[in-house]
């Protein structure tokens, strides 16, 4: 059973940074692509970034490219999201998910994803 537990959310001012963590269990972590998603109030689930099996193989949504960095530590079964230059539009629930962007339908059903951690950015 896939289990994903996020942590590290909180409040930040515009321009500040936060780092999120997600600990995975129930599957072979080092063989899985991992992604971060965002659910903003009143908006659809948004894919943000994916890291593949090769640690240097990453891809980002335009909205976060250049500000956010996804990384993983296979020895700790953990995936991270370093968020810099935070803006009020980054406010939302940040969700860790197994798989690449093509898994979006599964994520929308609530599968292969964690419960999320809340990030609030204020001016």
Coordinates of N, CA, C and O in Angstrom, one line a residue, residues 13-91:
X13 N 6.8 34.8 4.3 CA 6.5 36.1 3.6 C 7.0 36.0 2.2 O 7.8 35.2 1.8
X14 N 6.5 36.9 1.3 CA 6.9 37.0 0.0 C 8.4 37.1 -0.1 O 9.0 37.9 0.6
X15 N 9.0 36.2 -1.0 CA 10.4 36.2 -1.2 C 11.2 35.3 -0.3 O 12.4 35.0 -0.6
X16 N 10.5 34.7 0.7 CA 11.2 33.7 1.6 C 11.2 32.3 1.0 O 10.6 32.1 -0.1
X17 N 11.8 31.4 1.7 CA 11.9 30.0 1.2 C 11.4 29.0 2.2 O 11.3 29.3 3.4
X18 N 10.9 27.9 1.7 CA 10.5 26.8 2.5 C 11.0 25.5 1.8 O 11.1 25.5 0.6
X19 N 11.2 24.5 2.6 CA 11.6 23.2 2.1 C 10.6 22.1 2.6 O 10.4 22.0 3.8
X20 N 10.0 21.4 1.7 CA 9.0 20.4 2.0 C 9.7 19.0 1.9 O 10.6 18.8 1.0
X21 N 9.2 18.1 2.7 CA 9.7 16.7 2.6 C 8.5 15.8 2.5 O 7.4 16.1 2.9
X22 N 8.8 14.6 1.9 CA 7.8 13.6 1.8 C 8.5 12.2 1.9 O 9.4 11.9 1.2
X23 N 8.0 11.5 3.0 CA 8.6 10.2 3.2 C 7.6 9.1 2.6 O 6.4 9.2 2.9
X24 N 8.2 8.2 1.8 CA 7.4 7.2 1.1 C 7.6 5.8 1.7 O 8.7 5.5 2.2
X25 N 6.6 5.0 1.6 CA 6.6 3.6 2.0 C 5.6 2.8 1.2 O 4.7 3.4 0.6
X26 N 5.8 1.5 1.2 CA 4.8 0.6 0.5 C 5.1 0.3 -0.9 O 4.3 -0.4 -1.5
X27 N 6.2 0.8 -1.4 CA 6.6 0.5 -2.8 C 8.1 0.7 -2.9 O 8.7 1.2 -2.0
X28 N 8.7 0.3 -4.0 CA 10.1 0.4 -4.3 C 10.4 1.8 -4.7 O 10.3 2.2 -5.9
X29 N 10.8 2.6 -3.7 CA 11.0 4.1 -3.9 C 12.0 4.4 -5.0 O 11.7 5.2 -5.9
X30 N 13.1 3.7 -5.0 CA 14.2 4.1 -5.9 C 13.8 3.8 -7.4 O 14.5 4.2 -8.3
X31 N 12.8 3.0 -7.6 CA 12.4 2.7 -9.0 C 11.2 3.5 -9.5 O 10.7 3.3 -10.6
X32 N 10.8 4.5 -8.7 CA 9.6 5.3 -9.0 C 9.9 6.7 -9.3 O 10.7 7.3 -8.5
X33 N 9.3 7.3 -10.3 CA 9.3 8.7 -10.5 C 8.4 9.3 -9.4 O 7.4 8.7 -9.0
X34 N 8.8 10.5 -8.9 CA 8.0 11.1 -7.8 C 7.7 12.6 -8.3 O 8.5 13.2 -8.9
X35 N 6.5 13.1 -7.8 CA 6.1 14.4 -8.2 C 5.6 15.2 -7.0 O 5.2 14.6 -6.0
X36 N 5.5 16.5 -7.2 CA 4.9 17.4 -6.3 C 3.7 18.1 -7.0 O 3.9 18.5 -8.2
X37 N 2.6 18.2 -6.3 CA 1.4 18.8 -6.8 C 1.0 20.0 -5.9 O 1.5 20.0 -4.7
X38 N 0.1 20.8 -6.3 CA -0.4 21.9 -5.5 C -1.9 22.0 -5.7 O -2.4 22.0 -6.8
X39 N -2.6 22.1 -4.6 CA -4.1 22.4 -4.6 C -4.3 23.8 -4.0 O -4.2 23.9 -2.8
X40 N -4.6 24.7 -4.9 CA -4.8 26.1 -4.3 C -6.3 26.2 -4.1 O -7.1 25.6 -4.8
X41 N -6.7 27.1 -3.2 CA -8.2 27.3 -2.9 C -8.9 27.7 -4.2 O -8.6 28.6 -4.9
X42 N -10.0 26.9 -4.5 CA -10.8 27.2 -5.6 C -10.2 26.9 -7.0 O -10.8 27.2 -8.0
X43 N -9.1 26.2 -7.0 CA -8.4 25.9 -8.2 C -8.3 24.4 -8.4 O -8.3 23.6 -7.4
X44 N -8.0 23.9 -9.6 CA -7.8 22.5 -9.8 C -6.4 22.1 -9.4 O -5.5 22.9 -9.2
X45 N -6.3 20.8 -9.2 CA -5.0 20.2 -8.8 C -3.9 20.5 -9.9 O -4.2 20.3 -11.1
X46 N -2.8 21.1 -9.4 CA -1.8 21.5 -10.4 C -0.5 20.7 -10.2 O 0.0 20.6 -9.1
X47 N 0.0 20.1 -11.3 CA 1.3 19.5 -11.2 C 2.4 20.5 -11.2 O 2.3 21.5 -11.9
X48 N 3.4 20.3 -10.3 CA 4.5 21.3 -10.2 C 5.8 20.7 -10.7 O 6.6 21.5 -11.4
X49 N 6.2 19.5 -10.4 CA 7.5 19.0 -10.7 C 7.6 17.5 -10.6 O 6.8 16.9 -9.8
X50 N 8.5 16.9 -11.3 CA 8.7 15.5 -11.3 C 10.2 15.2 -11.3 O 11.0 15.9 -12.0
X51 N 10.6 14.2 -10.5 CA 12.0 13.7 -10.5 C 11.9 12.3 -10.9 O 11.2 11.5 -10.3
X52 N 12.8 11.9 -11.9 CA 12.8 10.5 -12.3 C 13.8 9.7 -11.6 O 14.4 10.2 -10.6
X53 N 14.0 8.5 -12.1 CA 14.9 7.6 -11.4 C 16.4 8.2 -11.4 O 17.1 8.1 -10.4
X54 N 16.7 8.7 -12.5 CA 18.0 9.4 -12.6 C 17.9 10.7 -11.8 O 17.0 11.5 -12.1
X55 N 18.7 11.0 -10.9 CA 18.6 12.1 -9.9 C 18.7 13.4 -10.7 O 18.1 14.4 -10.2
X56 N 19.3 13.5 -11.8 CA 19.4 14.7 -12.5 C 18.4 14.9 -13.6 O 18.4 15.9 -14.4
X57 N 17.4 14.0 -13.6 CA 16.3 14.1 -14.6 C 15.1 14.7 -13.9 O 14.4 13.9 -13.2
X58 N 14.9 15.9 -14.1 CA 13.7 16.6 -13.5 C 13.0 17.5 -14.5 O 13.5 17.8 -15.5
X59 N 11.7 17.7 -14.2 CA 10.9 18.6 -15.1 C 10.0 19.4 -14.2 O 9.6 19.0 -13.1
X60 N 9.7 20.7 -14.6 CA 9.0 21.6 -13.8 C 7.8 22.3 -14.6 O 8.0 22.5 -15.8
X61 N 6.8 22.7 -13.9 CA 5.8 23.6 -14.5 C 6.4 25.0 -14.7 O 7.2 25.4 -13.9
X62 N 5.9 25.7 -15.7 CA 6.4 27.0 -15.9 C 6.2 27.9 -14.7 O 7.0 28.8 -14.4
X63 N 5.2 27.7 -13.9 CA 4.8 28.5 -12.8 C 5.9 28.5 -11.7 O 5.9 29.4 -10.9
X64 N 6.7 27.4 -11.6 CA 7.7 27.3 -10.6 C 9.1 27.1 -11.1 O 10.0 27.1 -10.3
X65 N 9.3 27.0 -12.4 CA 10.6 26.8 -12.9 C 11.5 27.9 -12.6 O 11.1 29.1 -12.7
X66 N 12.7 27.6 -12.1 CA 13.7 28.6 -11.7 C 13.5 29.0 -10.2 O 14.4 29.7 -9.7
X67 N 12.4 28.7 -9.6 CA 12.2 29.0 -8.2 C 12.2 27.8 -7.3 O 12.6 27.8 -6.1
X68 N 11.6 26.7 -7.8 CA 11.5 25.5 -7.0 C 12.5 24.4 -7.5 O 12.7 24.3 -8.7
X69 N 12.9 23.6 -6.6 CA 13.8 22.5 -7.0 C 13.4 21.2 -6.3 O 13.2 21.1 -5.1
X70 N 13.1 20.2 -7.1 CA 12.8 18.9 -6.6 C 14.0 18.0 -6.5 O 14.9 18.0 -7.4
X71 N 14.1 17.2 -5.4 CA 15.3 16.3 -5.3 C 14.8 15.1 -4.5 O 13.7 15.1 -3.9
X72 N 15.7 14.1 -4.4 CA 15.3 12.9 -3.7 C 16.5 12.3 -3.0 O 17.6 12.4 -3.5
X73 N 16.3 11.5 -2.0 CA 17.3 10.8 -1.3 C 16.8 9.3 -1.2 O 15.9 9.0 -0.3
X74 N 17.2 8.5 -2.0 CA 16.7 7.1 -2.1 C 17.1 6.3 -0.8 O 16.3 5.4 -0.5
X75 N 18.2 6.7 -0.2 CA 18.5 6.0 1.1 C 17.5 6.2 2.2 O 17.3 5.4 3.1
X76 N 16.8 7.4 2.1 CA 15.8 7.8 3.1 C 14.4 7.7 2.6 O 13.5 8.1 3.3
X77 N 14.2 7.2 1.4 CA 12.9 7.1 0.8 C 12.1 8.4 0.9 O 10.9 8.5 1.2
X78 N 12.9 9.5 0.6 CA 12.3 10.8 0.8 C 12.5 11.7 -0.5 O 13.6 11.6 -1.1
X79 N 11.5 12.4 -0.8 CA 11.6 13.4 -1.9 C 11.3 14.8 -1.3 O 10.6 14.9 -0.3
X80 N 12.0 15.8 -1.8 CA 12.0 17.1 -1.3 C 11.5 18.1 -2.3 O 11.6 17.9 -3.5
X81 N 11.0 19.3 -1.8 CA 10.7 20.4 -2.7 C 11.3 21.7 -2.0 O 10.7 22.1 -1.0
X82 N 12.4 22.2 -2.6 CA 12.9 23.4 -2.1 C 12.2 24.6 -2.9 O 12.3 24.6 -4.1
X83 N 11.6 25.4 -2.1 CA 10.8 26.5 -2.7 C 11.4 27.9 -2.3 O 11.5 28.2 -1.1
X84 N 11.9 28.6 -3.3 CA 12.5 29.9 -3.1 C 11.7 31.0 -3.7 O 10.8 30.7 -4.6
X85 N 11.9 32.2 -3.3 CA 11.2 33.4 -3.9 C 9.7 33.1 -3.9 O 9.0 33.3 -4.9
X86 N 9.2 32.7 -2.7 CA 7.8 32.4 -2.6 C 6.9 33.7 -2.8 O 7.3 34.8 -2.5
X87 N 5.7 33.4 -3.5 CA 4.8 34.5 -3.8 C 3.4 34.1 -3.2 O 3.2 33.0 -3.0
X88 N 2.6 35.1 -3.0 CA 1.2 34.8 -2.5 C 0.5 33.8 -3.4 O -0.3 32.9 -2.8
X89 N 0.7 33.7 -4.7 CA 0.1 32.8 -5.5 C 0.5 31.3 -5.3 O 0.0 30.4 -5.8
X90 N 1.6 31.2 -4.5 CA 2.1 29.8 -4.2 C 1.3 29.2 -3.0 O 1.6 28.1 -2.6
X91 N 0.4 30.0 -2.4 CA -0.4 29.5 -1.3 C -1.2 28.3 -1.8 O -1.8 28.3 -2.8

